[in-house]
Each structure stands twice: as structure tokens, then as C-alpha cells.
XYZ file of C-alpha atoms in Angstrom:
598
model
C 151.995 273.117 -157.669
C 154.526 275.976 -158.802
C 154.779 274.296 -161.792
C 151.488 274.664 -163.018
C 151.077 278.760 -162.711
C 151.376 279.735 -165.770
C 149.063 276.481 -167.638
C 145.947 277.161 -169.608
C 145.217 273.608 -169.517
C 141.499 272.879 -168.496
C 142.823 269.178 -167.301
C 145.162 270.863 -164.838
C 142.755 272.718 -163.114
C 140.838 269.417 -163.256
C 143.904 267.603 -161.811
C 144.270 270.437 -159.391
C 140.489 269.677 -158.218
C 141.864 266.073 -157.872
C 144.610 266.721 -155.493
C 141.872 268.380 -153.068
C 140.674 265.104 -152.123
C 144.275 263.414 -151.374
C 145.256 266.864 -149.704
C 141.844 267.326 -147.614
C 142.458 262.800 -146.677
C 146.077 263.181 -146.131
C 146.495 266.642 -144.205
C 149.022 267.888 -146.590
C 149.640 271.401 -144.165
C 150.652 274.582 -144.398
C 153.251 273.910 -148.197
C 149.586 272.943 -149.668
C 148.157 276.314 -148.397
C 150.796 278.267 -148.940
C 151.101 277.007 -152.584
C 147.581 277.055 -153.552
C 147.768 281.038 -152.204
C 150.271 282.090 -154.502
C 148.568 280.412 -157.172
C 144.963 282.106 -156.466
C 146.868 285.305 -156.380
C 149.420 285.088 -159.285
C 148.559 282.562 -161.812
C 147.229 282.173 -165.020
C 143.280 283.161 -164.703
C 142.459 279.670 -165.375
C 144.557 278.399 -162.679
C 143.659 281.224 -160.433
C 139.922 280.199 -160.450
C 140.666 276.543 -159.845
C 142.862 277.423 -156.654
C 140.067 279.509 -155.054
C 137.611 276.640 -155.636
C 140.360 274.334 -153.976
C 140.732 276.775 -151.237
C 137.270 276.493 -150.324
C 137.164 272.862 -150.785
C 139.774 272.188 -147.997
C 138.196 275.042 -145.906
C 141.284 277.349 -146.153
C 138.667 280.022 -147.419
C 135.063 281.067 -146.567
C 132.507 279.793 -149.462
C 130.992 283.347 -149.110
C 134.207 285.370 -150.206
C 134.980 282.860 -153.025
C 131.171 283.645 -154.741
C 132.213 287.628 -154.357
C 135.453 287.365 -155.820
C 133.008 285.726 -159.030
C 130.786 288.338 -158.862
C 133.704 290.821 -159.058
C 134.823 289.432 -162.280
C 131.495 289.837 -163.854
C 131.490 293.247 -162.560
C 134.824 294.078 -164.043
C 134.330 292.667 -167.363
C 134.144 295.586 -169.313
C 136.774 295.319 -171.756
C 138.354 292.539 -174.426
C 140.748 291.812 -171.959
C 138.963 291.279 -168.546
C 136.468 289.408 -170.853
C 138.876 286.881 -171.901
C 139.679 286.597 -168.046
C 136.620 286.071 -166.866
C 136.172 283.331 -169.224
C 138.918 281.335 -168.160
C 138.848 282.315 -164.351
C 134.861 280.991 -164.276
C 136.236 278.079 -166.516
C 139.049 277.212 -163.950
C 136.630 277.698 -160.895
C 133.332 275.796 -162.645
C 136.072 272.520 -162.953
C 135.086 272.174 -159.173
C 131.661 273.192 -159.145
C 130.038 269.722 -159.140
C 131.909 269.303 -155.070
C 131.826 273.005 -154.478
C 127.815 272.811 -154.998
C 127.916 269.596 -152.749
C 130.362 270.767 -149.929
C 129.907 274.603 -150.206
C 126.332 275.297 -151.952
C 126.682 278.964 -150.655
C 129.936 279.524 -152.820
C 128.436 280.431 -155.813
C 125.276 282.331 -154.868
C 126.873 285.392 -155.237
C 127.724 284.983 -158.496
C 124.046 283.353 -159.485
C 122.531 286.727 -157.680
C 124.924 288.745 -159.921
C 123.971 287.079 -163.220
C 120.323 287.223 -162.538
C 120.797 291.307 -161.301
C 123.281 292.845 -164.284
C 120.969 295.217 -166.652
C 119.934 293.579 -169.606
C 122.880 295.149 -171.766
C 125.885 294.518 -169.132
C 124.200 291.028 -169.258
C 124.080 290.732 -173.461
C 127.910 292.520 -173.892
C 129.083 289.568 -171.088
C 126.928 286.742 -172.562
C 129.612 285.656 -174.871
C 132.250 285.357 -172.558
C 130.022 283.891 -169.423
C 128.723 280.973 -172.192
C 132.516 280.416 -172.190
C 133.349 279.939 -169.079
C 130.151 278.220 -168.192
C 131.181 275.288 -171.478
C 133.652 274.665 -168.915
C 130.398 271.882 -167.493
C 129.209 269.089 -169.313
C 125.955 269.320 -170.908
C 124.504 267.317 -168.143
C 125.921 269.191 -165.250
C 124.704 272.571 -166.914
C 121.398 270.863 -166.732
C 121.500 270.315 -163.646
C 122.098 273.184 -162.464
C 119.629 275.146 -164.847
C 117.275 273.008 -162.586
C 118.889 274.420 -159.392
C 118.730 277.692 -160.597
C 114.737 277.906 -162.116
C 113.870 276.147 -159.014
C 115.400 278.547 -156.882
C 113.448 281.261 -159.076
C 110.341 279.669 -159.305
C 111.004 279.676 -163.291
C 108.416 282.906 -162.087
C 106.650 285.069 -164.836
C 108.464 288.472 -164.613
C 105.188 290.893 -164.229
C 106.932 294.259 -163.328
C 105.950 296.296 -166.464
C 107.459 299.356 -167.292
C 104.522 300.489 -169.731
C 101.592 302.767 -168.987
C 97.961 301.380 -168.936
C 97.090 303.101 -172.250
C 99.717 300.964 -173.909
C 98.964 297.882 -171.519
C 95.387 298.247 -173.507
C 96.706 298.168 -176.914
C 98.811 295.033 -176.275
C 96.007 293.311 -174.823
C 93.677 294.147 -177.915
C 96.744 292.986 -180.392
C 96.799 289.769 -178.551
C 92.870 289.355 -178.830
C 92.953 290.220 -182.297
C 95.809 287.678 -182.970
C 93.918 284.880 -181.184
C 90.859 285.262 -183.499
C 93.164 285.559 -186.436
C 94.239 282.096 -185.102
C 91.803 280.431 -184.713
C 89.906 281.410 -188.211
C 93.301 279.832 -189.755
C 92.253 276.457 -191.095
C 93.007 273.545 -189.378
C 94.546 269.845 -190.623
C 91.411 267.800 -192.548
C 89.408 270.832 -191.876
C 88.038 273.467 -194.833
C 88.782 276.940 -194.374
C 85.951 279.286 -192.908
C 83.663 281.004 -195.762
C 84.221 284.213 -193.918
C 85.539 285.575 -190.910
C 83.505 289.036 -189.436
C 85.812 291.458 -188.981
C 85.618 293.142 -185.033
C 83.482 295.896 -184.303
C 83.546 298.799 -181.726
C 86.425 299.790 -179.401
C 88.430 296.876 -179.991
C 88.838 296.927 -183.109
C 90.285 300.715 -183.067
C 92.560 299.283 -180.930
C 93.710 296.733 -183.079
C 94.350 298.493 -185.786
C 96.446 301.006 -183.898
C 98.461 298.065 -181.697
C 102.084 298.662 -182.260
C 103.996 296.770 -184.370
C 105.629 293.394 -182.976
C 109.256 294.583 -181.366
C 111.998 293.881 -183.248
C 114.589 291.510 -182.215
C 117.268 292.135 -179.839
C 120.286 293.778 -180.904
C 122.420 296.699 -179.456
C 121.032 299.343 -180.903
C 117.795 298.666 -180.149
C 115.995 298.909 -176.897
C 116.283 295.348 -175.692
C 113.219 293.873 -173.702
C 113.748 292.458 -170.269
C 115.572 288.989 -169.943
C 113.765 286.804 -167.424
C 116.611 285.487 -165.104
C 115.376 281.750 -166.283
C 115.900 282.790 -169.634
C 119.284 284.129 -168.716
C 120.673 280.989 -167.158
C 118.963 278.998 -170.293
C 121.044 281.930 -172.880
C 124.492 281.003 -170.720
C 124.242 277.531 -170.156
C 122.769 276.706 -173.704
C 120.581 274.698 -172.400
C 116.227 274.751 -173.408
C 116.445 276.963 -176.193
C 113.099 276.214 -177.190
C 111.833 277.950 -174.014
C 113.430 281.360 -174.712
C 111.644 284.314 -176.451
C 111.724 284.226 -180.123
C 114.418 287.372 -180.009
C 116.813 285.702 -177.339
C 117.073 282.666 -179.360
C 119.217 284.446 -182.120
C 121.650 284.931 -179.129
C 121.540 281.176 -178.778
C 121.842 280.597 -182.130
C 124.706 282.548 -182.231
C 126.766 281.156 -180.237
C 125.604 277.716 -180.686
C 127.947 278.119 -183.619
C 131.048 278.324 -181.617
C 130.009 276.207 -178.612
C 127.637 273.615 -179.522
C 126.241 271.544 -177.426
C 129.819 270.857 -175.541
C 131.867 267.533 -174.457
C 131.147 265.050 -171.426
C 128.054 263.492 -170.139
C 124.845 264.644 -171.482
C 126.367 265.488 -175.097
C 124.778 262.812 -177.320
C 121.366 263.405 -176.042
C 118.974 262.738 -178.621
C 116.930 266.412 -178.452
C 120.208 268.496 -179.785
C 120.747 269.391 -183.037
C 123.771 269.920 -185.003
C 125.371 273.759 -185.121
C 128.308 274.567 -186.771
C 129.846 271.036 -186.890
C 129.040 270.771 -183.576
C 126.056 269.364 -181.155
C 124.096 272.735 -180.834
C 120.839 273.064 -180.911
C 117.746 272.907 -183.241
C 118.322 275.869 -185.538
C 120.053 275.019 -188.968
C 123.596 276.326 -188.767
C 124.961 279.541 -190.574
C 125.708 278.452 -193.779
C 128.912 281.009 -194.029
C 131.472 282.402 -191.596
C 130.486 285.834 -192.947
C 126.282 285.891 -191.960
C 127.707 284.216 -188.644
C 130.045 287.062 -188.442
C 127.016 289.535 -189.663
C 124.672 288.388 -187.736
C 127.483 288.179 -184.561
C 128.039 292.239 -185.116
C 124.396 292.924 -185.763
C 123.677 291.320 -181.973
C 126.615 292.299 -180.034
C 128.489 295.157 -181.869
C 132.172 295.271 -183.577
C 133.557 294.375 -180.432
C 132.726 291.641 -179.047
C 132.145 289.786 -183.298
C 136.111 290.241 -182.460
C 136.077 288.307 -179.735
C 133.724 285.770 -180.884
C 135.259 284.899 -183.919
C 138.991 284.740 -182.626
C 137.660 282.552 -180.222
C 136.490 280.468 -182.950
C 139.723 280.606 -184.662
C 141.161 279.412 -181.318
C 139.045 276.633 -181.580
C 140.068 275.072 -184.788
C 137.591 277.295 -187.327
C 139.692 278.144 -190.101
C 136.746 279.386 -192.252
C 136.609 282.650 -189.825
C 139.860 283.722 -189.937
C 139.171 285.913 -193.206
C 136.270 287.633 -191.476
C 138.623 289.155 -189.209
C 139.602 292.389 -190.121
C 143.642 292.913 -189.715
C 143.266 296.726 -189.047
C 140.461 296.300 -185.986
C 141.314 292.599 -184.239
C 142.781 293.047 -181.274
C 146.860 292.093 -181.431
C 147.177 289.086 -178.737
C 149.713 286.527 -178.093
C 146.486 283.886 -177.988
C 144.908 284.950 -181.599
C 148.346 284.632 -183.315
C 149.226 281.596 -181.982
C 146.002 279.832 -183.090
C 145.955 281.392 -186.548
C 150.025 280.025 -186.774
C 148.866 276.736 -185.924
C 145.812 276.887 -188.153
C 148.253 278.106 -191.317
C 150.520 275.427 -190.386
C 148.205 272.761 -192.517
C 146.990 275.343 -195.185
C 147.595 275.442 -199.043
C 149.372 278.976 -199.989
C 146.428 280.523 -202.185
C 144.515 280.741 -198.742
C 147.678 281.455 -196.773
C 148.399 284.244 -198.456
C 145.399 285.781 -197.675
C 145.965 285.449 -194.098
C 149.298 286.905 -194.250
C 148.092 290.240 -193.975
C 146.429 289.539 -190.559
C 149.610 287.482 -189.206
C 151.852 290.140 -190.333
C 149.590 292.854 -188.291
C 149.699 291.063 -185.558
C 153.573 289.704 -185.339
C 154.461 293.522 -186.016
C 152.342 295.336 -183.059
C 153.094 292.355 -180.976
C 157.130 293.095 -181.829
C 156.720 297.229 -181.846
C 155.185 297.216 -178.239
C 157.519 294.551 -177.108
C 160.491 296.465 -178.194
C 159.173 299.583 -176.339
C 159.727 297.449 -173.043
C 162.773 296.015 -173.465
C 164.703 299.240 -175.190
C 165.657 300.560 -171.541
C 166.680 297.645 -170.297
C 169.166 297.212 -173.343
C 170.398 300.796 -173.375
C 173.922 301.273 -173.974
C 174.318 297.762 -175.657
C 173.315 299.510 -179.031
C 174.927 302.821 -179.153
C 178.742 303.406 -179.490
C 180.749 303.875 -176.151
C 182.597 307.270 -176.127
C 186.595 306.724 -176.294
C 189.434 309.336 -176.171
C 191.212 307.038 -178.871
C 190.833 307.993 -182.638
C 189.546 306.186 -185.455
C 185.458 306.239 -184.440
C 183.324 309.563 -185.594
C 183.729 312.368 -183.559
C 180.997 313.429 -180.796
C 180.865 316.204 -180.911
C 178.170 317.080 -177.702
C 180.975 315.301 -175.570
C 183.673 316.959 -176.962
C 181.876 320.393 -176.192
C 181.425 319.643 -172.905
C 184.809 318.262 -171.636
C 186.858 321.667 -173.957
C 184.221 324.487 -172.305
C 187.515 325.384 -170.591
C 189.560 325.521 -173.614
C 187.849 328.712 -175.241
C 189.751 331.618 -177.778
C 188.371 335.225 -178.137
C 188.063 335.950 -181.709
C 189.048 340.209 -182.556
C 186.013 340.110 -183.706
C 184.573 339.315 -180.088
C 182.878 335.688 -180.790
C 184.375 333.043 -178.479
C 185.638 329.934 -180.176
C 186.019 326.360 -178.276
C 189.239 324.425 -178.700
C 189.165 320.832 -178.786
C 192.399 320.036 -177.119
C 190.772 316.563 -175.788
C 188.337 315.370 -178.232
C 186.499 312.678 -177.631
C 185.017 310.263 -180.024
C 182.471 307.323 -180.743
C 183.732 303.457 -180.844
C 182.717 301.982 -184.003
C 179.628 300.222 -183.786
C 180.188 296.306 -185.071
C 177.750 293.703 -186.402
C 181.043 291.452 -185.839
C 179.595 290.807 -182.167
C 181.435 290.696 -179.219
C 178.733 288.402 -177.670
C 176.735 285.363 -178.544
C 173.537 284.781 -177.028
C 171.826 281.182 -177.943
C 168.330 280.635 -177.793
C 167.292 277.005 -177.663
C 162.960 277.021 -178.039
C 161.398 274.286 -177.067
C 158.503 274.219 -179.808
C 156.620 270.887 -178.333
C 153.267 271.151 -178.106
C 152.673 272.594 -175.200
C 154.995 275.495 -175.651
C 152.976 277.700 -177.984
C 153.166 281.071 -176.117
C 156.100 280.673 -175.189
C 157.441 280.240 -178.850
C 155.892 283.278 -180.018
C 157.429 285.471 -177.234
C 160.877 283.734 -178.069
C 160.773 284.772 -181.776
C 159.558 288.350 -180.992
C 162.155 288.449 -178.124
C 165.297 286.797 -180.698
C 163.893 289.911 -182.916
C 164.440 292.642 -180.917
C 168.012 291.350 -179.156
C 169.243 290.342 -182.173
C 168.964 293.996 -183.148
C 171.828 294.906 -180.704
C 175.156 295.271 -182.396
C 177.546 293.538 -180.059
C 175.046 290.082 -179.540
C 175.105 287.688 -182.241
C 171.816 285.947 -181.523
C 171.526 282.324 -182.514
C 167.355 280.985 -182.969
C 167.579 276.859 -181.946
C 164.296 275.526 -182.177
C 163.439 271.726 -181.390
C 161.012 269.148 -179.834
C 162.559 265.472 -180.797
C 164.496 267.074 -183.601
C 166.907 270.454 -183.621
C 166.322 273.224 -186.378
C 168.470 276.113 -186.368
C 166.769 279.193 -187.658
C 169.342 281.785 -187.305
C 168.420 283.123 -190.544
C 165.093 284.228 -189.637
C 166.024 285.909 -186.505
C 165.279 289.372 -188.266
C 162.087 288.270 -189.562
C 159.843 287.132 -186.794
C 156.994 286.482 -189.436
C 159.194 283.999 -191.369
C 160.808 282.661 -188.048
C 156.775 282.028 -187.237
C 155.366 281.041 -189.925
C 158.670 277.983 -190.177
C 158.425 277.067 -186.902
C 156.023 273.513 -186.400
C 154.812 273.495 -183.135
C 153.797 269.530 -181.701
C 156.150 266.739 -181.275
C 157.658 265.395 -178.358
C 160.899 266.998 -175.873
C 164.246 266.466 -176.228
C 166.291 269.018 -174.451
C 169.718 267.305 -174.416
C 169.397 267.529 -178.443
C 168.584 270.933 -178.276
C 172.032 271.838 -175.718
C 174.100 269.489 -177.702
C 173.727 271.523 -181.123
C 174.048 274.202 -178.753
C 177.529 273.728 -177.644
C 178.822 272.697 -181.356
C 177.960 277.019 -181.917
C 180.349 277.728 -178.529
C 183.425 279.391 -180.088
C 184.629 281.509 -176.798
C 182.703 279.846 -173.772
C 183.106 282.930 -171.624
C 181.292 285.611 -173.783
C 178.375 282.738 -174.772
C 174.820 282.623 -173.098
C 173.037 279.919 -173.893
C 168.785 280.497 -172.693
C 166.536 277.443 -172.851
C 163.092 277.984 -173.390
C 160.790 275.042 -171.637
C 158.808 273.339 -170.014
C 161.292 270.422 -169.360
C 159.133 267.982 -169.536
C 162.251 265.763 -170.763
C 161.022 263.026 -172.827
C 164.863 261.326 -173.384
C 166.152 259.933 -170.575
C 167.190 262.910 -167.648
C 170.797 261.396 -167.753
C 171.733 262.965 -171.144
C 170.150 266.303 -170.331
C 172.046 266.223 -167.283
C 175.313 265.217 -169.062
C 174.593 268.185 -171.585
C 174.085 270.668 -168.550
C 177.191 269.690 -167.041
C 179.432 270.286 -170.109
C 178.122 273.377 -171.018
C 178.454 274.772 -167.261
C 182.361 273.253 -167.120
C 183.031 275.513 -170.286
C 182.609 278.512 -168.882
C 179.594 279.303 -170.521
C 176.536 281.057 -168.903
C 173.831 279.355 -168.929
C 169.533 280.302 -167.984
C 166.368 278.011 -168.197
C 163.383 279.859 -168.684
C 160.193 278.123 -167.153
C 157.925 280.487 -168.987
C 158.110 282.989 -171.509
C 155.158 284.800 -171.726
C 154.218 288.297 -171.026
C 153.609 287.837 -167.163
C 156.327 285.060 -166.875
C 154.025 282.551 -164.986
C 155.345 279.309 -165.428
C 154.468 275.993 -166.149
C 157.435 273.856 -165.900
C 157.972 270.349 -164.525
C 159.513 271.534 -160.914
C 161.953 268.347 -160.154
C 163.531 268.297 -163.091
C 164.268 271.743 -162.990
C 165.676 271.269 -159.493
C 168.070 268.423 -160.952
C 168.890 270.719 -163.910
C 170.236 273.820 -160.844
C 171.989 270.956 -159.262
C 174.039 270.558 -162.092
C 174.826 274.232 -163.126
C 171.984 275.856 -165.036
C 169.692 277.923 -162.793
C 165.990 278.341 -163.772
C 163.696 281.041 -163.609
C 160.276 282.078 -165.046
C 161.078 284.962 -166.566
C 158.955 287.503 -168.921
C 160.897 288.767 -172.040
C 162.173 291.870 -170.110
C 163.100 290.064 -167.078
C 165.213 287.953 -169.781
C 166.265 291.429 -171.832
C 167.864 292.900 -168.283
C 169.694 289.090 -167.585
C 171.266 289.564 -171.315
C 172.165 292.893 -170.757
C 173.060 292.554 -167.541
C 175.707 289.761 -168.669
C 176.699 292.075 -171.524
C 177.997 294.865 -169.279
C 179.709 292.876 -166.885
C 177.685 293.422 -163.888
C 177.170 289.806 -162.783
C 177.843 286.541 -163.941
């Protein structure tokens, strides 16, 4: 269980789900609770939301307090970043819905009340990012509980109107006046009406003054009230025939991106096709750019950002020149699906994306840097020495001759420098050698990025020599590239299978002076060659003197997701493991450097 804290894997939290029914038939005790704690309080959000639902499914938690920790993350989704969270917390958590709504039907009423109680804005700006986590279901589940859900409400007629009885009269005389329009209309194998009167008296004042019909929704309009059945049917994407005419350009929306979804229920013969996708009955947008126009003119600047890198997280390469380099939002996730998207792309439509990859790779490596420069100080500036040869410093030199002072006749006091003191000569011949040794497989993709922005920023200390070894079932040394995470990036080929005793072999050919080497592996070690070489390999290097780190995870956080025994077998034979977070891994290098431990 551990292992699996740092995965955004939906069939982990599935598998997780799994292991409640051997735990809750085999009485695993008190390691099962105590894991499944630290992963509801620490793990990735996905992970986090599938541990509370196991929680409650072995009764280690009340059903009540997991539906109020749900409602919380609605509540709290006010930003990019607790959006993105909620998404994947409520897709982690829905993964056990079908036995949490069996065992525990109380666990989620909280977090129906809170859907159905949000204003109708808070509702719209989260609507995006609840249809996410909610795709988590199969078609047929979300049906299901759409039933659940307008049962519970009665599917009711929402009659509280906020409108005074002057305007409740116009409204009522519009909708006269539009039934007799109606029905004058010809019908089929009918002839049209000679002449229609035209209404006399009151009414037909009325009529002529009714207010035009309301526009659509969009932000900066008023929006009219959503009907908590219409709501659920907007967030589960489910009878979009029954919403209001103005809703159903939310649907439509983001139909696009989610279509009808995967599992049971998705070939049913009443959904259309959306974007490529199963959807729903509307035609799809016929260009990334009126999906991205039409995305802004319903949810504002903000949240088209999120949409559409969600998108290009799910394999749409026609959005990724709607986003604008200078307003997306740098992440870790968005660069690492438009890398793996430019991966199969010709270079006339590459280079268009370059300037979006290069925004991102730089304020990715500018804020990274900003965290790891303390915990690399004094690596990278020259070491004051009493010997000659280095530039004088001349602050030091001040302060240890203040005692050594001459009175000018003309009154001014002169310092002498009887012990000067001056700077060692800062080397790019390094005294160190750190080797990195990425494990680019395909379940590594995070953690390559981090490792590239990380090589980037250690490789700019002067006494490291920093070595870039990136494999899967072949080695590729990309040394050159350190300097230029972009080009390290954009080289690197993420997929393939793992062989980690390849990687640690090519390794130890680089070893010139075992003592003042660190070799870091970056994995998952999920060994895919037999564990005897890897082993073997781990036991050489360790022999030589060499000092050696596995890094479970290499993300921002550091939560792992690692195969646990073999990294037990790998501390047996010398290497200790860690999840560690770039800085965690900048302090253990300079840490090393100094002399401080081994």
C-alpha cells in the first residue's frame, strides 16, 4: 500500500477498492488501517479519495464524515489548483461508489446536498471539474444514480420565483401569445390558415411589451436558476434532452472533452457522437478554436484553461495551439502531456508548439531553482583561502585587517592588509560527479520531467559534474542536454519497458573515483529483467565505494509509487531508497558534497 501514494492511476484506486473485500474477509488488522490512514492523509488526491472510500468500506470511518470531507472539496474549489484536486479526489472516491451506495448509502449525501445547494455560479465555475470527477462512473452507473438522485428530488418543478407579479403577468401573456402563434403555424398535409386575427385588449399590450427571451447562460450574464435535476443531468452527462435550451450549451461543451465515457452503458443506441467521442446529440464543434470560443464565452478565461489542457491531457492535439503560452497555467501535468503529444508530431506543427513548451519548461525550472538555491549554497561560490592565486575579497579582507589601520598626516585612516584573504578559483573541472539514471518507462512521466529540471539546476554548480542516464529496456546518455532542459525534454521517449540493471551498468562504466561519485536512480522499480542482475549491479556499485540513492518518486510532493519489495531487496544489498521531492534530493547532493554524511 506505500507503494501506491504517489499513483494517478484510476486502476489503482480500482485495485485499492478490490483489496477491501479480501481485507474486510480476511481481517487484515491494524498494518491495513494504519496504511490506508497515511494514504487518506498524504497521497496523491486520487489515491487519497479511494482510501477514504476504503476506510468506510471496512468501517474504520463513519459514512457521515467521509460525505463532509466531499462536500469540503467542493467548497474549497476555488482556484485551478484545488479544481484539478477535486477532480481526481471525487474520481478516486466515485471508484467505490457502486459498494459505498450499497454498504454506506449515507456516505455521499453530503456531498449530493452540497451539489444541489452551491449558487448557480459556484455551481457553473465547478461544473467542469465535478463532470470530471463524476466520468470517473460508467455511463450506466451515472444513470443510475441520476435515478437515485431525481427520485430523491421528486425531479420537482422549482416554483420559488424571484420576479414581481407585474412581470409574472407579462411572461404569462408572452407565453399565451406564443401558443396562438403556434398553433396558427401550419401543420404536416395541412394548408396554412388564410388569416390569423391579431389579439385585442389588455393582452395584447402585454404582448407586445413581454421581454425579450433571456439570453443564454454565460458568466457575464445573469444566469437563471439550475433545477437540482438539471444539475445532476449537467454533471453526470446524462438526459441532455431534458435540460433548458441554455444549460445544454454547457453540455455541449463538455461533451467535447468527455463524451459519453467508457464501461457499461457506453454503446447505448440514444448517444450521439461528440468530439470523436460517444457524447450526445448535438453535432460536434467543428474546430478546436469555436470549442475554445464558445468554452471562454460560458465559463471565462479561466477555467477554457483548464478545459482545454485537460483535453490536451487526453490525447487532443488539435487544442494545444488554442492555448495561449503567456496565460496557461505552468504545471508539471500540462507539459508532460503536450511532450508526449509532440513526441509523434511532424516539425512544421512542432514548432509551433515550441513556444508553449519552452514557457512552460522555463517557469517550471525558474521556480524550481528558487527552492533548491539554499539548499545548494556554498557549493557554487568560491571558498575563502589565505593562500594566493584566487581574486582577492576584499569584504573579508576588511574585516579580518580592521586592526591593522595607519593614520594618514592628512588625518584619514588607512587599513593594512597584513593577512589578506582571497577567493578559491571556481572550476567547471568538478570535484564531484553526480549520476542520474531516469527511468523514462511509461509510467514515469512526472517523474522524468522533475529529473530534467532537477539535472538543470545541479548541473549548474561548479564542483558537480552531472551525468543525465535515461533508459527503459535501452540506456541513452544525454549528458549533453543537461543545460538545456527543453532539448533534454523534447529527446527523451517516454514508454517502453524497465531495465534498471542496464541503466546501473552504463552507470558504473562513468565511475572514475568511486568515493566522490553519487549515482541517484529515478524509479519505480518495477524491474522487468530478472531481480538477480539488478541486484548484482547494486552490489558492485555499493563495494566501490560509491554512494548510491533510489528515488521512489520525484515529483513536487515526493509521494511515491514504487514497487515496495523490490525496493526492500535493493536496501538489502546497499542502495537505500527514499521518495524524495527535488529539494529533499538537492540537500542529499549537497549534503554529500560538503562532507557532512555519507
Amino acid at each position: 500500500l506505500p507503494g501506491l501514494a504517489g499513483s494517478e492511476d484510476p486502476a489503482d484506486a480500482a485495485a485499492l477498492v478490490a483489496l477491501a473485500d479480501r481485507a474486510a474477509a480476511h481481517h487484515l488488522g491494524l498494518r491495513t488501517d494504519d496504511a490506508l490512514a497515511d494514504l487518506a492523509a498524504t497521497a496523491s488526491p486520487l489515491m487519497q479519495g479511494a482510501a477514504l472510500a476504503v476506510r468506510v468500506l471496512l468501517d474504520l470511518d463513519p459514512a457521515a464524515e467521509l460525505g463532509g470531507r466531499a462536500a469540503g472539496w467542493i467548497d474549497g474549489a476555488g482556484t485551478a489548483d484545488s479544481r484539478r484536486a477535486l477532480t481526481r479526489r471525487l474520481g478516486g472516491l466515485l471508484t467505490a461508489a457502486g459498494p459505498l451506495l450499497q454498504s454506506s448509502p449515507a456516505a455521499l449525501t453530503p456531498l449530493l446536498d452540497r451539489v444541489e445547494h452551491l449558487a448557480d455560479q459556484d455551481f457553473l465555475d465547478r461544473l467542469p471539474a465535478l463532470r470530471g470527477g463524476f466520468d470517473a462512473l460508467s455511463p450506466a452507473a451515472r444513470d443510475r444514480l441520476l435515478h437515485t438522485v431525481t427520485e430523491r428530488l421528486g425531479d420537482r418543478i422549482d416554483l420559488a420565483l424571484d420576479a414581481s407579479p407585474a412581470l409574472l403577468a407579462l411572461w404569462a401573456a408572452a407565453d399565451a401569445a406564443g401558443l396562438a402563434a403556434l398553433e396558427a403555424l401550419p401543420r404536416p398535409g395541412t394548408q396554412a390558415p388564410t388569416a390569423v386575427p391579431a389579439p385585442e385588449g389588455p393582452e395584447a399590450a402585454q404582448a407586445v411589451e413581454a421581454p425579450p427571451e433571456r439570453a443564454p447562460l454565460a458568466p457575464e450574464a445573469d444566469s437563471p436558476r439550475l433545477a437540482p435535476a438539471d444539475r445532476w443531468r449537467l454533471l453526470l452527462g446524462r438526459e441532455r434532452d431534458r435540460l433548458p435550451a441554455g444549460a445544454r450549451r454547457y453540455a455541449h461543451a463538455l461533451d467535447e472533452l468527455y463524451g459519453a465515457g467508457r464501461g457499461e452503458g457506453a454503446s447505448d443506441l440514444d448517444l450521439g457522437r461528440v468530439g470523436g467521442q460517444g457524447g450526445g446529440q448535438d453535432a460536434s464543434f467543428p474546430t478546436a478554436r469555436e470549442w475554445s470560443q464558445e468554452l471562454e464565452a460560458l465559463f471565462g478565461a479561466d477555467v477554457r484553461e483548464e478545459v482545454l489542457a485537460g483535453a490536451a491531457e487526453a490525447g487532443r492535439t488539435d487544442v494545444l495551439t488554442q492555448l495561449d503560452p503567456q496565460a496557461v497555467r505552468p504545471s508539471v501535468e500540462l507539459l508532460s502531456s503536450v511532450l508526449s503529444l509532440a513526441g509523434g508530431m511532424p516539425e512544421a506543427q512542432l514548432a509551433r508548439l515550441r513556444p508553449l513548451v519552452r514557457r512552460l519548461v522555463d517557469e517550471l525550472a525558474k521556480e524550481l531553482a528558487t527552492r533548491l538555491r539554499p539548499a545548494l549554497s556554498g557549493l557554487s561560490t568560491p571558498r575563502p583561502t589565505r593562500r594566493p592565486g584566487g581574486k582577492l575579497d576584499l569584504a573579508r579582507t576588511l574585516r579580518a585587517n580592521l586592526a591593522h589601520t595607519r593614520r594618514r598626516p592628512d588625518g584619514t585612516v588607512v587599513v593594512v592588509p597584513e593577512r589578506p584573504v582571497f577567493s578559491t578559483r571556481a572550476s567547471r573541472e568538478a570535484d564531484w560527479r553526480l549520476i542520474l539514471v531516469v527511468d523514462v518507462s511509461g509510467s514515469m512521466e512526472a517523474s522524468v520531467i522533475w529529473s530534467a529540471l532537477t539535472a538543470a539546476v545541479l548541473g549548474g554548480v561548479p564542483t558537480l559534474s552531472t551525468h543525465f542516464l535515461a533508459f527503459s529496456t535501452q540506456v541513452v546518455d544525454l549528458t549533453d542536454r543537461v543545460e538545456d532542459p527543453l532539448s533534454l525534454l523534447l529527446e527523451v521517449r517516454v514508454g517502453g519497458g524497465t531495465h534498471i540493471a542496464a541503466g546501473l551498468a552504463h552507470a558504473r562504466s562513468l565511475i572514475t573515483v568511486p568515493s566522490r561519485t553519487l549515482v541517484v536512480v529515478v524509479s519505480d522499480f518495477e524491474e522487468g529483467a530478472p531481480i538477480g542482475g539488478l541486484l548484482g549491479e547494486v552490489r558492485a556499485l555499493a563495494a566501490s565505494g560509491a554512494h548510491l540513492l533510489g528515488c521512489a518518486a520525484l515529483d513536487d510532493e515526493g509521494t511515491p509509487r514504487y514497487s515496495v519489495p523490490v525496493a526492500r531487496q535493493l536496501v538489502a544489498a546497499g542502495m537505500p531508497v527514499a521518495a524524495l521531492s527535488p529539494l529533499a534530493l538537492a540537500r542529499w547532493v549537497g549534503d554529500r558534497l560538503r562532507g557532512e554524511s555519507r
